[in-house]
Coordinates of C-alpha atoms in Angstrom, one line a residue:
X16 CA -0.9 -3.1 15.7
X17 CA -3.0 -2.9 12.4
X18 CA -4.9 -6.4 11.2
X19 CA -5.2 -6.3 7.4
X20 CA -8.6 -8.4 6.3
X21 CA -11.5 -8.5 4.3
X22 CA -13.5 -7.0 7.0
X23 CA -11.2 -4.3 6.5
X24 CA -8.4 -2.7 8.3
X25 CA -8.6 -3.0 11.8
X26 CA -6.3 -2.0 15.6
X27 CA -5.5 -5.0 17.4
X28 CA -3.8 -4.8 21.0
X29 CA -2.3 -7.9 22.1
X30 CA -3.2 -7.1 25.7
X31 CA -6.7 -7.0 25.2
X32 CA -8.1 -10.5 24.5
X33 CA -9.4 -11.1 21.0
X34 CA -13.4 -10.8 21.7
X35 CA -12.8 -7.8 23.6
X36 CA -11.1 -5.8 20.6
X37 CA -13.1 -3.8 18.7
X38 CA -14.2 -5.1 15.2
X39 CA -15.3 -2.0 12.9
X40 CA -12.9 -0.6 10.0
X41 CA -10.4 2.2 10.3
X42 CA -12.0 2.3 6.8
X43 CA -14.8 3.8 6.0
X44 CA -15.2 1.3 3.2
X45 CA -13.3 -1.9 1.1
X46 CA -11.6 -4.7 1.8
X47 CA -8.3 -4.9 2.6
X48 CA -6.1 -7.1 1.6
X49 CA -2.6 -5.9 2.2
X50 CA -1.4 -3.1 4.2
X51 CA 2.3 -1.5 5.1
X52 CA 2.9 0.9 7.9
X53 CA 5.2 3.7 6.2
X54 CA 7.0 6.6 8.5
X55 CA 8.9 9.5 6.5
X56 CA 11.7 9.0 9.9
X57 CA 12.5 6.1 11.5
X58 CA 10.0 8.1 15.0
X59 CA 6.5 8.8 13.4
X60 CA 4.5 5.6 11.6
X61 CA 1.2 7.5 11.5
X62 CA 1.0 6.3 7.7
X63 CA -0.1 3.3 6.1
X64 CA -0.6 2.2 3.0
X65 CA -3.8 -0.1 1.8
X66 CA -4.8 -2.1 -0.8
X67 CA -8.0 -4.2 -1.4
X68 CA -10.4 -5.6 -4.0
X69 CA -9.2 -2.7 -6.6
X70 CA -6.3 -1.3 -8.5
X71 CA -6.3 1.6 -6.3
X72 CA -3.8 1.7 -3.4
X73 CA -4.1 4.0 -0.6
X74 CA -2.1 6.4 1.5
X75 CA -3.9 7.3 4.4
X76 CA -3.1 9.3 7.6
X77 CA -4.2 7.5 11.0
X78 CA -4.1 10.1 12.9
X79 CA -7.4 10.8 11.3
X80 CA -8.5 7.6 10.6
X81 CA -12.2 6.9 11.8
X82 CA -13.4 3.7 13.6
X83 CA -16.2 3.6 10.4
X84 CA -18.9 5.5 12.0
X85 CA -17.4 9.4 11.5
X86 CA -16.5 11.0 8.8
X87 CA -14.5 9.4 5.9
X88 CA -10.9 8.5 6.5
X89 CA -8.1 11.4 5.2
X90 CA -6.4 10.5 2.1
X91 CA -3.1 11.3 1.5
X92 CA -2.5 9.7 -1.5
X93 CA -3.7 7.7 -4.1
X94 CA -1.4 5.0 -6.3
X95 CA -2.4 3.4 -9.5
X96 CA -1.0 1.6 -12.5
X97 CA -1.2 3.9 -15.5
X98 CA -3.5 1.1 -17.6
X99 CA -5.7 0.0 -15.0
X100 CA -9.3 1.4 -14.8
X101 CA -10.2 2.1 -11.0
X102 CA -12.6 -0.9 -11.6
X103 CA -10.8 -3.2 -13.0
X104 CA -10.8 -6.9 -12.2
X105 CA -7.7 -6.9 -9.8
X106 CA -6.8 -7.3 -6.3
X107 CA -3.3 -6.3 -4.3
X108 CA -1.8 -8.9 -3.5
X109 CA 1.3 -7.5 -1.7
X110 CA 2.7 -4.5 -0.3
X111 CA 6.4 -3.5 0.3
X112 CA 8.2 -0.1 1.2
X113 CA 12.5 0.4 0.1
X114 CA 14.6 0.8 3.3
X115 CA 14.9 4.5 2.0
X116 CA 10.9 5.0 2.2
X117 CA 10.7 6.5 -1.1
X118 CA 9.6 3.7 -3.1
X119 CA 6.2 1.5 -2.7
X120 CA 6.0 -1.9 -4.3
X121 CA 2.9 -3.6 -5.5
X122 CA 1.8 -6.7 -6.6
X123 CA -1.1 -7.1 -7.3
X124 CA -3.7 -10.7 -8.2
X125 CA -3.8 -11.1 -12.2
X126 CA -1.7 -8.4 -13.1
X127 CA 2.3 -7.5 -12.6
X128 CA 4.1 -6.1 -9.7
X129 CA 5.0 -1.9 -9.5
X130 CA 6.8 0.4 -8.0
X131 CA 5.7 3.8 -7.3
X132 CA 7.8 6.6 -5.6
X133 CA 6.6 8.0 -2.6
X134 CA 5.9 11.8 -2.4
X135 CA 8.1 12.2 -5.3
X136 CA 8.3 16.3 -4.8
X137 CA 9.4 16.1 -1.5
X138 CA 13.2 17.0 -0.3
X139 CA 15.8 14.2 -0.4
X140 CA 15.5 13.9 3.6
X141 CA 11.9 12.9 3.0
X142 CA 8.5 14.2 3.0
X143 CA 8.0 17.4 5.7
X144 CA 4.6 17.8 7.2
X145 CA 3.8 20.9 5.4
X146 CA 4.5 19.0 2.2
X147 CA 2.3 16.1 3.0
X148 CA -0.6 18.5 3.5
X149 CA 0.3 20.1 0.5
X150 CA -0.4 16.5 -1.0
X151 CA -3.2 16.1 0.9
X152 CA -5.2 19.1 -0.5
X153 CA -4.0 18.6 -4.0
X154 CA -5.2 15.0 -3.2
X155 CA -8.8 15.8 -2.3
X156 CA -9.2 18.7 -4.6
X157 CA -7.9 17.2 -8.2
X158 CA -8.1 13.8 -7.0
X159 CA -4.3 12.9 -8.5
X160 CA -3.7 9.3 -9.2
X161 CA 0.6 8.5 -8.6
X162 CA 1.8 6.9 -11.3
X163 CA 4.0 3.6 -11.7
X164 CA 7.6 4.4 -12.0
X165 CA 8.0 1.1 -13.7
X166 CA 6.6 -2.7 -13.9
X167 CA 7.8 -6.1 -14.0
X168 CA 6.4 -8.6 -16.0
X169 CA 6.8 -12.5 -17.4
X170 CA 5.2 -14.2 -14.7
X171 CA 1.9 -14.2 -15.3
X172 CA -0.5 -17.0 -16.5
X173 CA -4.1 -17.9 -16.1
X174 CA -3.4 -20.9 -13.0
X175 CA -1.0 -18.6 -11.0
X176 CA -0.6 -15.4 -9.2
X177 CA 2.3 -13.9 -7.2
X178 CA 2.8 -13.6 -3.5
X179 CA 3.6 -10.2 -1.4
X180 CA 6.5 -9.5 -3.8
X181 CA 9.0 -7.4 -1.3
X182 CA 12.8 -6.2 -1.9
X183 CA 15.6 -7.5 -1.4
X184 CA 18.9 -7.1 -1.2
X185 CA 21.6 -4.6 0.8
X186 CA 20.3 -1.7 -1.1
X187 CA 17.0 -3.0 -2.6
X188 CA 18.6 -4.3 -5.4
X189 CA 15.9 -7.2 -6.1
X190 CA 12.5 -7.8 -6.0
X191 CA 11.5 -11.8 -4.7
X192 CA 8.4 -13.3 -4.8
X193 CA 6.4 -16.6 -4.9
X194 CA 4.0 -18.1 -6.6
X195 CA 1.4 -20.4 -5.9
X196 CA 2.5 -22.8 -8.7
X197 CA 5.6 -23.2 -6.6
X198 CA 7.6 -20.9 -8.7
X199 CA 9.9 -18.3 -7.1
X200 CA 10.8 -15.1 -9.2
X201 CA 13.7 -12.9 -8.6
X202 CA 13.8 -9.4 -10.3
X203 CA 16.8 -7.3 -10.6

C-alpha cells in the first residue's frame, strides 16, 4: 500500500513489520498530505495523485517513482486552481476521484474545494498509454498547469477548514464534507 505523511509518500507492506519497512519518499521532495491511487481501468493503479504543503497537486507515475535517492519522480500531470500562485499559503486537505475516473476533487486548507477533469483529451473509454505519454512530454516540456473545471465555495472562515471533501451519491451527484467546527456541508 501507499502511506500519505509529512515525511512524504511512502510503500508500506503489511507483512513486513513496521521497523523493518523502508522510510525514504517515493518523492523526491514535499510533504504529503493526501494522496489517491487513480487507474484509467478498473486492472492497472500505477497512478496516484499527491498533494502537500502547496496548491499544486500531482499526477505521478509509480512505475517510475524513485525511493528519493535516483532521479526525480515522472510527472504526469500537474493540477492547480486558476488563482492560486504555486506558493501560495495553502495545503490539500483532501483528495477524491468520480467512479468514472475522469474527475479529481480537491480540497484544500484555507481555500475551497475543486474539481478538475482527468486527462481531459483523452477518448471516452479513458486515457490510452500513448496518450498519457503524450501528456507526459507536453508535461515536462511546457510545464502545463490543469485547470479547475469549477469550485465550491460558502464555507470558509478564519476558525475552520474542511475535511477530505469526497463524492457522493449513485452517480457522484454530491460533494460531502466536514468541518472541524462540527459543521457538515453537502454540495450538489
Amino acid at each position: 500500500g501507499l502511506l500519505c505523511s509529512e515525511r512524504g509518500l511512502r510503500r508500506f507492506d503489511i507483512r513486513i513489520n513496521p521497523r523493518e519497512q523502508q522510510s525514504t519518499s517515493l518523492l523526491s521532495s514535499g510533504t504529503c498530505k493526501a494522496c489517491a491511487v487513480w487507474s484509467r481501468d478498473s486492472i492497472n493503479s500505477s497512478y496516484v495523485f499527491v498533494g502537500g504543503s502547496s496548491a499544486d497537486v500531482t499526477l505521478y507515475d509509480l512505475r517510475m517513482l524513485t525511493d528519493g535517492r535516483g532521479p526525480s519522480s515522472k510527472v504526469v500531470q500537474l493540477y492547480r486552481p486558476r488563482y492560486l500562485a504555486e506558493n501560495a499559503s495553502v495545503s490539500v486537505s483532501g483528495i477524491d476521484i468520480s467512479k468514472n475516473k475522469r474527475e479529481l476533487l480537491i480540497s484544500y486548507e484555507n481555500d475551497q474545494i475543486y474539481s478538475f477533469p482527468i486527462c481531459p483529451s483523452a477518448s471516452a473509454a479513458g486515457p490510452t498509454v500513448d496518450e498519457l505519454d503524450m501528456l507526459v512530454k507536453e508535461t515536462q516540456e511546457t510545464g502545463s498547469i490543469q485547470r479547475e473545471l469549477c469550485s465550491y465555495g460558502g464555507h470558509l472562515n478564519r476558525y475552520t477548514f474542511l475535511k477530505n471533501a469526497r463524492y457522493a451519491g449513485p452517480n457522484d451527484d454530491y460533494i460531502c464534507t466536514g468541518s472541524d467546527s462540527g459543521h457538515a456541508w453537502i454540495y450538489k
